[in-house]
PDB file of C-alpha atoms in Angstrom:
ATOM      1  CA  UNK A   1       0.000   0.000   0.000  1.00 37.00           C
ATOM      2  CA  UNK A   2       1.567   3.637  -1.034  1.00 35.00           C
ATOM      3  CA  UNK A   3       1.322   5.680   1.929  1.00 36.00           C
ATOM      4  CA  UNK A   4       0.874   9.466   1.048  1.00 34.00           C
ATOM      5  CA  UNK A   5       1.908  11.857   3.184  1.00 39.00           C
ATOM      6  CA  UNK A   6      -0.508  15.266   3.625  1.00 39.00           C
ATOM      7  CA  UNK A   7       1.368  18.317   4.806  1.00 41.00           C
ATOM      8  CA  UNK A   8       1.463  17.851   8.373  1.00 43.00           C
ATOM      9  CA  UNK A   9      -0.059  14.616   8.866  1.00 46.00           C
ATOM     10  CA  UNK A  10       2.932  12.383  10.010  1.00 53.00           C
ATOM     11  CA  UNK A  11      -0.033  10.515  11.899  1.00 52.00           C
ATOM     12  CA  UNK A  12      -2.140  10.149   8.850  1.00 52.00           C
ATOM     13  CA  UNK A  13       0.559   7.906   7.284  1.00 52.00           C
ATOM     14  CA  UNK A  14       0.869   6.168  10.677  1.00 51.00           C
ATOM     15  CA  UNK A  15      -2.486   5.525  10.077  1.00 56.00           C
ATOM     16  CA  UNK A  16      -2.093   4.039   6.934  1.00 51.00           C
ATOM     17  CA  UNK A  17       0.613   1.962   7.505  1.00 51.00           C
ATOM     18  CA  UNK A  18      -1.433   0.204  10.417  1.00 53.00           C
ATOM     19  CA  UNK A  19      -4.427  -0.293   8.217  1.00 55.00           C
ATOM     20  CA  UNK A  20      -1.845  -1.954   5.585  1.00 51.00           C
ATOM     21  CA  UNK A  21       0.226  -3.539   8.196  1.00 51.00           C
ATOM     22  CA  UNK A  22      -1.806  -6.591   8.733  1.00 52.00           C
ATOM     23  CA  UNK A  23      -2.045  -7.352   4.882  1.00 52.00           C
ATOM     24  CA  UNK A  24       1.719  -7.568   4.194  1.00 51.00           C
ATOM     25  CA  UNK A  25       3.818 -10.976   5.510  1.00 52.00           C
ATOM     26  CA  UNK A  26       6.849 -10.115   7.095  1.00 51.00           C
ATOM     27  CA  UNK A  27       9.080 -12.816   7.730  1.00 59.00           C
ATOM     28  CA  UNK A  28      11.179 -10.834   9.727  1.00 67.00           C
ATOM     29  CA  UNK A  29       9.060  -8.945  12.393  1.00 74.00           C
ATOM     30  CA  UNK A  30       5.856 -10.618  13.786  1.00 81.00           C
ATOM     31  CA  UNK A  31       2.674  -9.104  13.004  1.00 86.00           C
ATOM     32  CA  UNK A  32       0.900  -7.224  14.788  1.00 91.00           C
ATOM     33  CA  UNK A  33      -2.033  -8.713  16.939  1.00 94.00           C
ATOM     34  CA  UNK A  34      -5.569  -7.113  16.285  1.00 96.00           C
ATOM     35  CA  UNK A  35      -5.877  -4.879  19.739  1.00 97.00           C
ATOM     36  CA  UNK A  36      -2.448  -3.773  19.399  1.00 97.00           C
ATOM     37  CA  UNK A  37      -3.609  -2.097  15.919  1.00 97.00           C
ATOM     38  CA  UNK A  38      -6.772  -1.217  17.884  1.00 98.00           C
ATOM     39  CA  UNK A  39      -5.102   0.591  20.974  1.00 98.00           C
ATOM     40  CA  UNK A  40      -2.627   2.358  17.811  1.00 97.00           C
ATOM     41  CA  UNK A  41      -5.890   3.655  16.562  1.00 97.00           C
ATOM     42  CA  UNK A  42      -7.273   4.909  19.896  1.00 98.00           C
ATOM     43  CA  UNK A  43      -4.194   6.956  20.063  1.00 97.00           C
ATOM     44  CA  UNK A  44      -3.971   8.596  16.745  1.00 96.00           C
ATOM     45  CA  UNK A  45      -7.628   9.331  17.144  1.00 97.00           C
ATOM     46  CA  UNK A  46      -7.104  11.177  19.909  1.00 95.00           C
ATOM     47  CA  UNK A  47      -4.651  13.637  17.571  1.00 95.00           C
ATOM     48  CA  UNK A  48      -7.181  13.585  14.880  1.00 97.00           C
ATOM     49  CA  UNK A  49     -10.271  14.749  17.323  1.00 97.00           C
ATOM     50  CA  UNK A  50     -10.373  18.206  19.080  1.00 96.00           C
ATOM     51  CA  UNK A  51     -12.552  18.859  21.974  1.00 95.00           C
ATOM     52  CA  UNK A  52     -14.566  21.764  22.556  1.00 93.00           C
ATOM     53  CA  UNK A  53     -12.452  23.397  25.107  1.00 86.00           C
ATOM     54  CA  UNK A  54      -9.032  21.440  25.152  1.00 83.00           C
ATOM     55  CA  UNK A  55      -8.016  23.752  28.324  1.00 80.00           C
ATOM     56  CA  UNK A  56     -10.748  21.911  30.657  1.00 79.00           C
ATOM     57  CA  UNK A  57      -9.959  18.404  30.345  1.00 84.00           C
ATOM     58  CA  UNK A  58      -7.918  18.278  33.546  1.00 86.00           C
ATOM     59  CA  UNK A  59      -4.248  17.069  34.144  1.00 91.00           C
ATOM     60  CA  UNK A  60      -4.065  13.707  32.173  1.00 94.00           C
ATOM     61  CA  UNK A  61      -5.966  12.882  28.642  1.00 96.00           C
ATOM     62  CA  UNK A  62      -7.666   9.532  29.896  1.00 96.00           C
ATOM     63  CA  UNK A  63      -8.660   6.318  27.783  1.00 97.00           C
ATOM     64  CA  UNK A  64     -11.238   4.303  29.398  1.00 97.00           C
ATOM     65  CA  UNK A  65     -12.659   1.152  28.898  1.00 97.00           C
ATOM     66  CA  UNK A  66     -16.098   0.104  29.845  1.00 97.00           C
ATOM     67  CA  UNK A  67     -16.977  -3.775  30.182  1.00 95.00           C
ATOM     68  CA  UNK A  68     -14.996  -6.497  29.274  1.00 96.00           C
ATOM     69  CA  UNK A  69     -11.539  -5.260  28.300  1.00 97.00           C
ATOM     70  CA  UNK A  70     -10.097  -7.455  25.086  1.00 97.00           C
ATOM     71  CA  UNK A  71      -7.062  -4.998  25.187  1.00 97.00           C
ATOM     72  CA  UNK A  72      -5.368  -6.841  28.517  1.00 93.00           C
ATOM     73  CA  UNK A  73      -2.113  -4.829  29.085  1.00 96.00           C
ATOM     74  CA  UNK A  74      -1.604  -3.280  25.596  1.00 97.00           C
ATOM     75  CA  UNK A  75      -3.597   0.110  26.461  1.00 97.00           C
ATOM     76  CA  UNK A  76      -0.915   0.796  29.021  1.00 97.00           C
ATOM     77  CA  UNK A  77       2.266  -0.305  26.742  1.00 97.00           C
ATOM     78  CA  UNK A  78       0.671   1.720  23.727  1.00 97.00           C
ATOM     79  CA  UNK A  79      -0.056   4.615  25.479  1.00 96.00           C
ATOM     80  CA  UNK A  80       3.265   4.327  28.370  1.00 95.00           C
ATOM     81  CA  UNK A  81       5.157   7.432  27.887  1.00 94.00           C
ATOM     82  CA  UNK A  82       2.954   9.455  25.300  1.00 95.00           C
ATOM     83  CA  UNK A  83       1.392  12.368  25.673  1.00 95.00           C
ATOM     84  CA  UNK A  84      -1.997  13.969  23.945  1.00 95.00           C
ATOM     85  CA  UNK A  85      -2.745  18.101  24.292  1.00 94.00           C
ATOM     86  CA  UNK A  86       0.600  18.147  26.112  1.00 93.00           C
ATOM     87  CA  UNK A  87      -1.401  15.648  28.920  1.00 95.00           C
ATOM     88  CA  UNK A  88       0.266  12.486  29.969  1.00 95.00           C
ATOM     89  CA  UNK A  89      -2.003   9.395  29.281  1.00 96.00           C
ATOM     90  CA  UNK A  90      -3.950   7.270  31.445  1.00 96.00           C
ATOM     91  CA  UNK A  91      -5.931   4.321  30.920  1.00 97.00           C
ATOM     92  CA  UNK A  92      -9.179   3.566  33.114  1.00 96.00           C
ATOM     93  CA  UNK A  93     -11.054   0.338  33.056  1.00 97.00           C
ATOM     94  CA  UNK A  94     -14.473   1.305  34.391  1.00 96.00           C
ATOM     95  CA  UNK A  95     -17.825  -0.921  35.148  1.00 93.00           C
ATOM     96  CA  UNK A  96     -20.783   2.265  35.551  1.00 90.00           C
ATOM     97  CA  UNK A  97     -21.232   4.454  32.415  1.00 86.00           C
ATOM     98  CA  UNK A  98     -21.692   7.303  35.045  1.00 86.00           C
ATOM     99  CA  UNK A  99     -18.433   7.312  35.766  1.00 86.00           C
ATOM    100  CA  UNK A 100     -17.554   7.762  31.836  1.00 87.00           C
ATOM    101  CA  UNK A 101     -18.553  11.132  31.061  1.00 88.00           C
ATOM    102  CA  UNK A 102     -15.501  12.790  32.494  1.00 90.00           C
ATOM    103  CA  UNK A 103     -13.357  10.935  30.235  1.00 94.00           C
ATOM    104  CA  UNK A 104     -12.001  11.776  26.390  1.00 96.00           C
ATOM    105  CA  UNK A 105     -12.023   8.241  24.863  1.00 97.00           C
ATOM    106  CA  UNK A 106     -13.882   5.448  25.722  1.00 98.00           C
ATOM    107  CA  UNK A 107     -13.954   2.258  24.199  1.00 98.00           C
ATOM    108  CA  UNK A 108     -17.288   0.358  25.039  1.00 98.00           C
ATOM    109  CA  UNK A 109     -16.533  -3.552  25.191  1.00 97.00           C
ATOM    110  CA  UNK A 110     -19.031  -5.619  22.957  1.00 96.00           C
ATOM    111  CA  UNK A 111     -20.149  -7.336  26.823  1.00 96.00           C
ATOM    112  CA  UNK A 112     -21.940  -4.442  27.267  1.00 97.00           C
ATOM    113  CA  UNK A 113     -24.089  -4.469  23.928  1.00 96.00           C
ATOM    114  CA  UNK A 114     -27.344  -4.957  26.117  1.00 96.00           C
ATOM    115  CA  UNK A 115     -27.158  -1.758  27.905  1.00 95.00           C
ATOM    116  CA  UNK A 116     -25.702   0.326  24.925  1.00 97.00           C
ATOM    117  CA  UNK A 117     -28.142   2.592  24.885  1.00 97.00           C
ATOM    118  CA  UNK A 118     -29.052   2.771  28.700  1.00 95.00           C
ATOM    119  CA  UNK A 119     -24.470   3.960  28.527  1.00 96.00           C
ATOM    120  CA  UNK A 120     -25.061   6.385  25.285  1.00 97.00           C
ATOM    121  CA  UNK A 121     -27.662   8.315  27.268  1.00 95.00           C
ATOM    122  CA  UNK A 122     -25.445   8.699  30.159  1.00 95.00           C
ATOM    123  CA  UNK A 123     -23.338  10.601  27.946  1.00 96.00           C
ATOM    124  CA  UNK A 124     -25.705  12.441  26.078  1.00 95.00           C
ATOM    125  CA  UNK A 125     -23.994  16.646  26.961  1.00 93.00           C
ATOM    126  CA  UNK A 126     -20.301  15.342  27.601  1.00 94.00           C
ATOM    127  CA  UNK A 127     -17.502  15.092  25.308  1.00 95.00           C
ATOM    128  CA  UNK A 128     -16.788  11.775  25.076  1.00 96.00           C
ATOM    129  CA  UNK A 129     -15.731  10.020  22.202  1.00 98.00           C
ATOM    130  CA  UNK A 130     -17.133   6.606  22.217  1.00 98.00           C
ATOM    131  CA  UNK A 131     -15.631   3.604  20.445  1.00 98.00           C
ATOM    132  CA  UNK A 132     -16.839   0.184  19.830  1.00 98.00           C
ATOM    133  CA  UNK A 133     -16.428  -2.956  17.941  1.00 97.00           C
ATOM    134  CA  UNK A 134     -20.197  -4.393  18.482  1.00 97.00           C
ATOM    135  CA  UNK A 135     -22.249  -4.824  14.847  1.00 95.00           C
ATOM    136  CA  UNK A 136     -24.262  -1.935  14.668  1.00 95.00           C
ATOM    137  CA  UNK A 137     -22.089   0.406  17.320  1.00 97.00           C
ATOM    138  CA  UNK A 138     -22.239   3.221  15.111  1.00 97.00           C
ATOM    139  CA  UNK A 139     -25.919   2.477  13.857  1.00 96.00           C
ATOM    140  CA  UNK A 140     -26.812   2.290  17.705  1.00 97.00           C
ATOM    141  CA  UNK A 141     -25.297   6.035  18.127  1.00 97.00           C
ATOM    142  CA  UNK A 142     -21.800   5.162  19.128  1.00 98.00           C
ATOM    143  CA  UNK A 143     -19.103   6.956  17.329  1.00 98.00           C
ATOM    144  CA  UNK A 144     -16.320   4.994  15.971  1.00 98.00           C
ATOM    145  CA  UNK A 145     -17.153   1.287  15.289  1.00 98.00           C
ATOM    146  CA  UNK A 146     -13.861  -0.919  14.766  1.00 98.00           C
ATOM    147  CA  UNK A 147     -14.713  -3.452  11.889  1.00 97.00           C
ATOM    148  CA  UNK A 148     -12.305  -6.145  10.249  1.00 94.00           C
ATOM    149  CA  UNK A 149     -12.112  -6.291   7.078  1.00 89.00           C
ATOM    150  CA  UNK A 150      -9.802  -8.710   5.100  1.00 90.00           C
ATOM    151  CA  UNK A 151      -8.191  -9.233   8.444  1.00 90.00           C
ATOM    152  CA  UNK A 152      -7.532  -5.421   8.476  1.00 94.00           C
ATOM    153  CA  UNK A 153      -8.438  -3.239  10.966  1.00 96.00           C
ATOM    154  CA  UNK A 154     -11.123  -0.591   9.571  1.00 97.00           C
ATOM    155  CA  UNK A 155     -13.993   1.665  10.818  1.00 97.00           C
ATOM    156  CA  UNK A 156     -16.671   3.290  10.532  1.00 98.00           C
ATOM    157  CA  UNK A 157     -17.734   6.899  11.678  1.00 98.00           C
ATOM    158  CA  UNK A 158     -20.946   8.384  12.796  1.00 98.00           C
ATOM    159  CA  UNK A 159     -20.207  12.121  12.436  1.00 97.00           C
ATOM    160  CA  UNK A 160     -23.768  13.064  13.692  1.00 97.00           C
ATOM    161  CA  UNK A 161     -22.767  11.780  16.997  1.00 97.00           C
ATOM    162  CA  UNK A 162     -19.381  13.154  16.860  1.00 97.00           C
ATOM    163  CA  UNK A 163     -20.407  16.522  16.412  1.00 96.00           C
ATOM    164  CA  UNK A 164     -23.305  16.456  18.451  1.00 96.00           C
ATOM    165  CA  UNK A 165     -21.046  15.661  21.067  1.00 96.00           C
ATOM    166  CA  UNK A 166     -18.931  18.992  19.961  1.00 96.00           C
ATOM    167  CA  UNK A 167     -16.111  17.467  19.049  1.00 97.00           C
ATOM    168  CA  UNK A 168     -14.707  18.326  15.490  1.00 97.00           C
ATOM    169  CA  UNK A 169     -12.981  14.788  14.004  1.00 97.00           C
ATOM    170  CA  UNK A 170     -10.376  15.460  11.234  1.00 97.00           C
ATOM    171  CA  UNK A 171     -11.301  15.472   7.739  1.00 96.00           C
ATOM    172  CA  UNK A 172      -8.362  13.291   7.010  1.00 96.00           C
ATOM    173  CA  UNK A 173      -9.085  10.743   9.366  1.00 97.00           C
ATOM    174  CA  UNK A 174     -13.044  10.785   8.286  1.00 97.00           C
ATOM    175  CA  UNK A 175     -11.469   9.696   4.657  1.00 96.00           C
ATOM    176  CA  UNK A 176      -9.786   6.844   6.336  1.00 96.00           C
ATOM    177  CA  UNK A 177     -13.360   5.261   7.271  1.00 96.00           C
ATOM    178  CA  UNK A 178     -15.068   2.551   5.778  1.00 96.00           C
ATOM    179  CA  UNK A 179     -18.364   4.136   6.172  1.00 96.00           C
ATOM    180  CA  UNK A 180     -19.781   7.597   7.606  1.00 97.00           C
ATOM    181  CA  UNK A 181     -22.646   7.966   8.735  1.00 95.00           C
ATOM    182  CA  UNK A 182     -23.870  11.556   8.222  1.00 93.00           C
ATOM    183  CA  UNK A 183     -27.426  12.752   7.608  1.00 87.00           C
ATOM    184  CA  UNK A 184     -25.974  16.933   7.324  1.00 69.00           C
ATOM    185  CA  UNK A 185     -23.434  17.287   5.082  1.00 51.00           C
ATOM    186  CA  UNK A 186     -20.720  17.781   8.133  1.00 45.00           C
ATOM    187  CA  UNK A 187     -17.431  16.594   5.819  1.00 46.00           C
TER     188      UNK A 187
END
């Protein structure tokens, strides 16, 4: 895959190179794993997102996760010694979506599919940017569904509830989706 590189978007080709990483055999370094691309993702989203007023979101820039966590320990290595807005990192695993809306990312585990929309509504007026990997996340009103496709990682965007969550996503990175779901013509 040709990776092209946008004037001052050193992430977008990051980007690219983990959406073609998975397709190319390297006999020399091992591949890698599906939630490592995932939790790569989570992190250049956060650069390709801004929030409504960046100079409120406290001390640390904090990924959460709510439900079962398929990630195990690669949140923290991913994100160990990175900063976002000039905020160290930290990772959260949390079990009440109260608890989520003071939080920038959160990645919804597919165990909690039954109460999706019971957690949505707890965040309906916050900032959060909610990401999934449930069919129908995105459908459902979550914001960034992961998807594989041709054992590549993909996704799809529902700018509605991006923006109606104020946050302003990155053209570039809206190109990068697989599908966006946007009834206004927000791109």
């Amino acid at each position: 895959m040709a990776v092209v590189r946008l004037p001052g978007s050193g992430t977008l080709a990051v980007l690219l190179l983990l959406a073609s990483a998975q397709a190319v055999d390297t006999r020399e370094a091992p591949r890698a794993s599906e939630y490592q691309v995932k939790a790569a993702f989570l992190y250049n989203f956060a650069k390709f997102v801004h929030w409504p007023d960046e100079r409120t979101l406290g001390p640390a820039f904090t990924v959460a996760v709510l439900g079962e966590d398929p990630f195990g320990g690669i949140l923290e290595s991913t994100f160990a010694g990175k900063t976002i807005l000039d905020r160290n990192v930290e990772v959260r695993r949390i079990s009440a979506p109260e608890a989520a809306g003071k939080f920038q990312i959160l990645f919804i585990g597919s165990s909690e599919r039954p109460r999706l929309a019971e957690i949505l509504k707890a965040l309906e007026g916050t900032s959060v940017l909610t990401v999934g990997e449930m069919d129908g996340f995105s459908d459902r009103g979550g914001m960034i569904t992961f998807k594989l496709k041709n054992d590549l990682v993909r996704f799809d965007i529902n700018l509605d509830q991006v923006e109606r969550a104020h946050l302003k996503m990155s053209s570039q990175l809206i190109r990068l989706a697989l599908r966006v779901i946007s009834k206004g013509d927000g791109v």
